[in-house]
Amino acid sequence: MIENGAISHIEIYVSDLKASKRFWSWLLVSQFGYKVYQQWDKGISYILNGTYLVFVQTDQDKLVFDYNRTHIGLNHLAFHVDSKQMVDGIRERVQDNKYKELYAERYPFAGGPDHYALYFEDPDRIKVEIVASNI
């Protein structure tokens, strides 16, 4: 049974669906066990335990404005993992794939001394945070 208030889904418009599919499939499917839920010519969604994330290609005429997480709107998406080793392993893959890591000089405690986490960006510069739940 789904609890009242649980998130059903989050939908994010992207500038390049192909690049976003590559990034989010790597992270969500390969690392976290999400499944592709829906797929159509302008979008894709991934599901895990009833919550799904949707990525939709932005129309060409709306690609004028650059996303900036410090403006009004989404700042970042954060995901729990069960160990520091998993955070470290994802960091290695972020570096192997040449995705932009944030706060690398303060890794893994950029969020504070009791917050073991990795921060990096998706192709549209949306910040992604991976947090070790059991440190």
mmCIF file of C-alpha atoms in Angstrom:
data_model
loop_
_atom_site.group_PDB
_atom_site.id
_atom_site.type_symbol
_atom_site.label_atom_id
_atom_site.label_comp_id
_atom_site.label_asym_id
_atom_site.label_seq_id
_atom_site.Cartn_x
_atom_site.Cartn_y
_atom_site.Cartn_z
ATOM 1 C CA MET A 1 0.000 0.000 0.000
ATOM 2 C CA ILE A 2 1.275 3.477 -0.877
ATOM 3 C CA GLU A 3 1.373 5.908 2.037
ATOM 4 C CA ASN A 4 -0.479 9.213 1.974
ATOM 5 C CA GLY A 5 1.913 11.935 0.876
ATOM 6 C CA ALA A 6 4.393 9.622 -0.844
ATOM 7 C CA ILE A 7 5.728 11.126 -4.069
ATOM 8 C CA SER A 8 4.096 9.631 -7.135
ATOM 9 C CA HIS A 9 6.479 11.083 -9.701
ATOM 10 C CA ILE A 10 8.715 13.982 -10.629
ATOM 11 C CA GLU A 11 8.825 15.249 -14.217
ATOM 12 C CA ILE A 12 11.828 17.148 -15.547
ATOM 13 C CA TYR A 13 12.144 18.749 -18.951
ATOM 14 C CA VAL A 14 15.588 18.321 -20.535
ATOM 15 C CA SER A 15 17.534 20.002 -23.338
ATOM 16 C CA ASP A 16 18.879 16.787 -24.942
ATOM 17 C CA LEU A 17 16.840 13.645 -24.306
ATOM 18 C CA LYS A 18 19.540 11.354 -25.717
ATOM 19 C CA ALA A 19 22.206 12.695 -23.323
ATOM 20 C CA SER A 20 19.748 12.623 -20.407
ATOM 21 C CA LYS A 21 18.739 9.011 -21.166
ATOM 22 C CA ARG A 22 22.390 7.961 -21.180
ATOM 23 C CA PHE A 23 23.076 9.721 -17.858
ATOM 24 C CA TRP A 24 19.895 8.774 -15.986
ATOM 25 C CA SER A 25 19.832 5.174 -17.270
ATOM 26 C CA TRP A 26 23.394 4.738 -16.029
ATOM 27 C CA LEU A 27 22.537 6.129 -12.601
ATOM 28 C CA LEU A 28 18.985 4.939 -11.996
ATOM 29 C CA VAL A 29 19.015 1.539 -13.733
ATOM 30 C CA SER A 30 22.641 0.459 -13.360
ATOM 31 C CA GLN A 31 23.288 1.807 -9.876
ATOM 32 C CA PHE A 32 19.921 1.837 -8.110
ATOM 33 C CA GLY A 33 17.812 -0.861 -9.752
ATOM 34 C CA TYR A 34 15.131 1.367 -11.288
ATOM 35 C CA LYS A 35 13.308 -0.061 -14.310
ATOM 36 C CA VAL A 36 12.340 1.773 -17.462
ATOM 37 C CA TYR A 37 8.642 2.421 -16.874
ATOM 38 C CA GLN A 38 7.453 4.297 -19.949
ATOM 39 C CA GLN A 39 9.199 5.367 -23.118
ATOM 40 C CA TRP A 40 8.012 7.472 -26.041
ATOM 41 C CA ASP A 41 9.636 9.602 -28.736
ATOM 42 C CA LYS A 42 9.946 12.686 -26.489
ATOM 43 C CA GLY A 43 10.457 11.084 -23.098
ATOM 44 C CA ILE A 44 11.322 8.274 -20.742
ATOM 45 C CA SER A 45 10.426 7.388 -17.166
ATOM 46 C CA TYR A 46 12.079 5.157 -14.580
ATOM 47 C CA ILE A 47 10.292 3.521 -11.643
ATOM 48 C CA LEU A 48 11.345 2.134 -8.257
ATOM 49 C CA ASN A 49 8.882 1.050 -5.557
ATOM 50 C CA GLY A 50 5.997 3.015 -7.019
ATOM 51 C CA THR A 51 7.829 6.314 -7.443
ATOM 52 C CA TYR A 52 8.908 7.301 -10.891
ATOM 53 C CA LEU A 53 11.054 9.972 -12.511
ATOM 54 C CA VAL A 54 10.113 11.341 -15.923
ATOM 55 C CA PHE A 55 12.432 13.099 -18.380
ATOM 56 C CA VAL A 56 10.872 14.915 -21.341
ATOM 57 C CA GLN A 57 12.529 16.649 -24.287
ATOM 58 C CA THR A 58 11.947 20.401 -24.157
ATOM 59 C CA ASP A 59 10.564 21.872 -27.380
ATOM 60 C CA GLN A 60 13.191 23.697 -29.461
ATOM 61 C CA ASP A 61 11.439 27.053 -29.105
ATOM 62 C CA LYS A 62 11.733 26.826 -25.307
ATOM 63 C CA LEU A 63 15.460 26.102 -25.091
ATOM 64 C CA VAL A 64 16.256 29.822 -24.762
ATOM 65 C CA PHE A 65 16.739 29.953 -20.991
ATOM 66 C CA ASP A 66 19.538 28.118 -19.214
ATOM 67 C CA TYR A 67 18.681 26.118 -16.121
ATOM 68 C CA ASN A 68 20.211 27.453 -12.921
ATOM 69 C CA ARG A 69 19.585 25.521 -9.711
ATOM 70 C CA THR A 70 20.035 28.667 -7.621
ATOM 71 C CA HIS A 71 17.004 30.309 -9.232
ATOM 72 C CA ILE A 72 13.400 29.513 -8.322
ATOM 73 C CA GLY A 73 12.622 25.846 -8.938
ATOM 74 C CA LEU A 74 14.374 22.546 -8.486
ATOM 75 C CA ASN A 75 17.725 22.735 -6.716
ATOM 76 C CA HIS A 76 18.749 19.073 -6.759
ATOM 77 C CA LEU A 77 17.711 15.433 -6.489
ATOM 78 C CA ALA A 78 19.176 13.410 -3.605
ATOM 79 C CA PHE A 79 19.304 9.610 -3.400
ATOM 80 C CA HIS A 80 20.074 7.343 -0.436
ATOM 81 C CA VAL A 81 22.523 4.462 -0.746
ATOM 82 C CA ASP A 82 23.340 1.975 1.985
ATOM 83 C CA SER A 83 27.108 2.403 2.271
ATOM 84 C CA LYS A 84 30.102 4.692 1.895
ATOM 85 C CA GLN A 85 31.529 2.126 -0.515
ATOM 86 C CA MET A 86 28.573 2.610 -2.842
ATOM 87 C CA VAL A 87 29.052 6.396 -2.762
ATOM 88 C CA ASP A 88 32.762 5.880 -3.530
ATOM 89 C CA GLY A 89 31.959 3.466 -6.370
ATOM 90 C CA ILE A 90 29.502 5.892 -7.958
ATOM 91 C CA ARG A 91 32.121 8.627 -7.655
ATOM 92 C CA GLU A 92 34.573 6.476 -9.633
ATOM 93 C CA ARG A 93 31.981 6.003 -12.373
ATOM 94 C CA VAL A 94 31.170 9.733 -12.393
ATOM 95 C CA GLN A 95 34.863 10.394 -12.992
ATOM 96 C CA ASP A 96 35.166 7.587 -15.591
ATOM 97 C CA ASN A 97 32.185 9.018 -17.498
ATOM 98 C CA LYS A 98 33.610 12.555 -17.174
ATOM 99 C CA TYR A 99 30.477 13.922 -15.530
ATOM 100 C CA LYS A 100 31.053 17.111 -13.581
ATOM 101 C CA GLU A 101 31.662 16.444 -9.886
ATOM 102 C CA LEU A 102 30.807 19.294 -7.543
ATOM 103 C CA TYR A 103 32.774 20.192 -4.391
ATOM 104 C CA ALA A 104 35.418 17.551 -5.217
ATOM 105 C CA GLU A 105 37.961 19.255 -2.975
ATOM 106 C CA ARG A 106 35.672 18.632 0.024
ATOM 107 C CA TYR A 107 34.620 15.065 -0.868
ATOM 108 C CA PRO A 108 33.021 13.219 0.913
ATOM 109 C CA PHE A 109 32.038 15.744 3.587
ATOM 110 C CA ALA A 110 30.979 18.778 1.512
ATOM 111 C CA GLY A 111 27.605 18.596 3.282
ATOM 112 C CA GLY A 112 29.180 18.539 6.748
ATOM 113 C CA PRO A 113 31.225 16.183 8.952
ATOM 114 C CA ASP A 114 28.336 13.729 9.483
ATOM 115 C CA HIS A 115 27.083 13.727 5.884
ATOM 116 C CA TYR A 116 28.988 11.325 3.588
ATOM 117 C CA ALA A 117 27.874 12.348 0.119
ATOM 118 C CA LEU A 118 28.786 12.865 -3.511
ATOM 119 C CA TYR A 119 27.530 15.777 -5.590
ATOM 120 C CA PHE A 120 27.614 15.960 -9.382
ATOM 121 C CA GLU A 121 25.638 17.303 -12.338
ATOM 122 C CA ASP A 122 23.472 15.776 -15.032
ATOM 123 C CA PRO A 123 23.790 16.984 -18.648
ATOM 124 C CA ASP A 124 21.506 19.979 -17.917
ATOM 125 C CA ARG A 125 23.490 20.882 -14.780
ATOM 126 C CA ILE A 126 20.840 19.581 -12.390
ATOM 127 C CA LYS A 127 22.672 18.712 -9.176
ATOM 128 C CA VAL A 128 22.517 15.089 -8.061
ATOM 129 C CA GLU A 129 23.417 14.078 -4.507
ATOM 130 C CA ILE A 130 24.218 10.532 -3.418
ATOM 131 C CA VAL A 131 24.068 10.121 0.387
ATOM 132 C CA ALA A 132 25.345 7.201 2.459
ATOM 133 C CA SER A 133 22.520 6.437 4.874
ATOM 134 C CA ASN A 134 24.558 4.337 7.283
ATOM 135 C CA ILE A 135 27.797 6.105 8.142
#
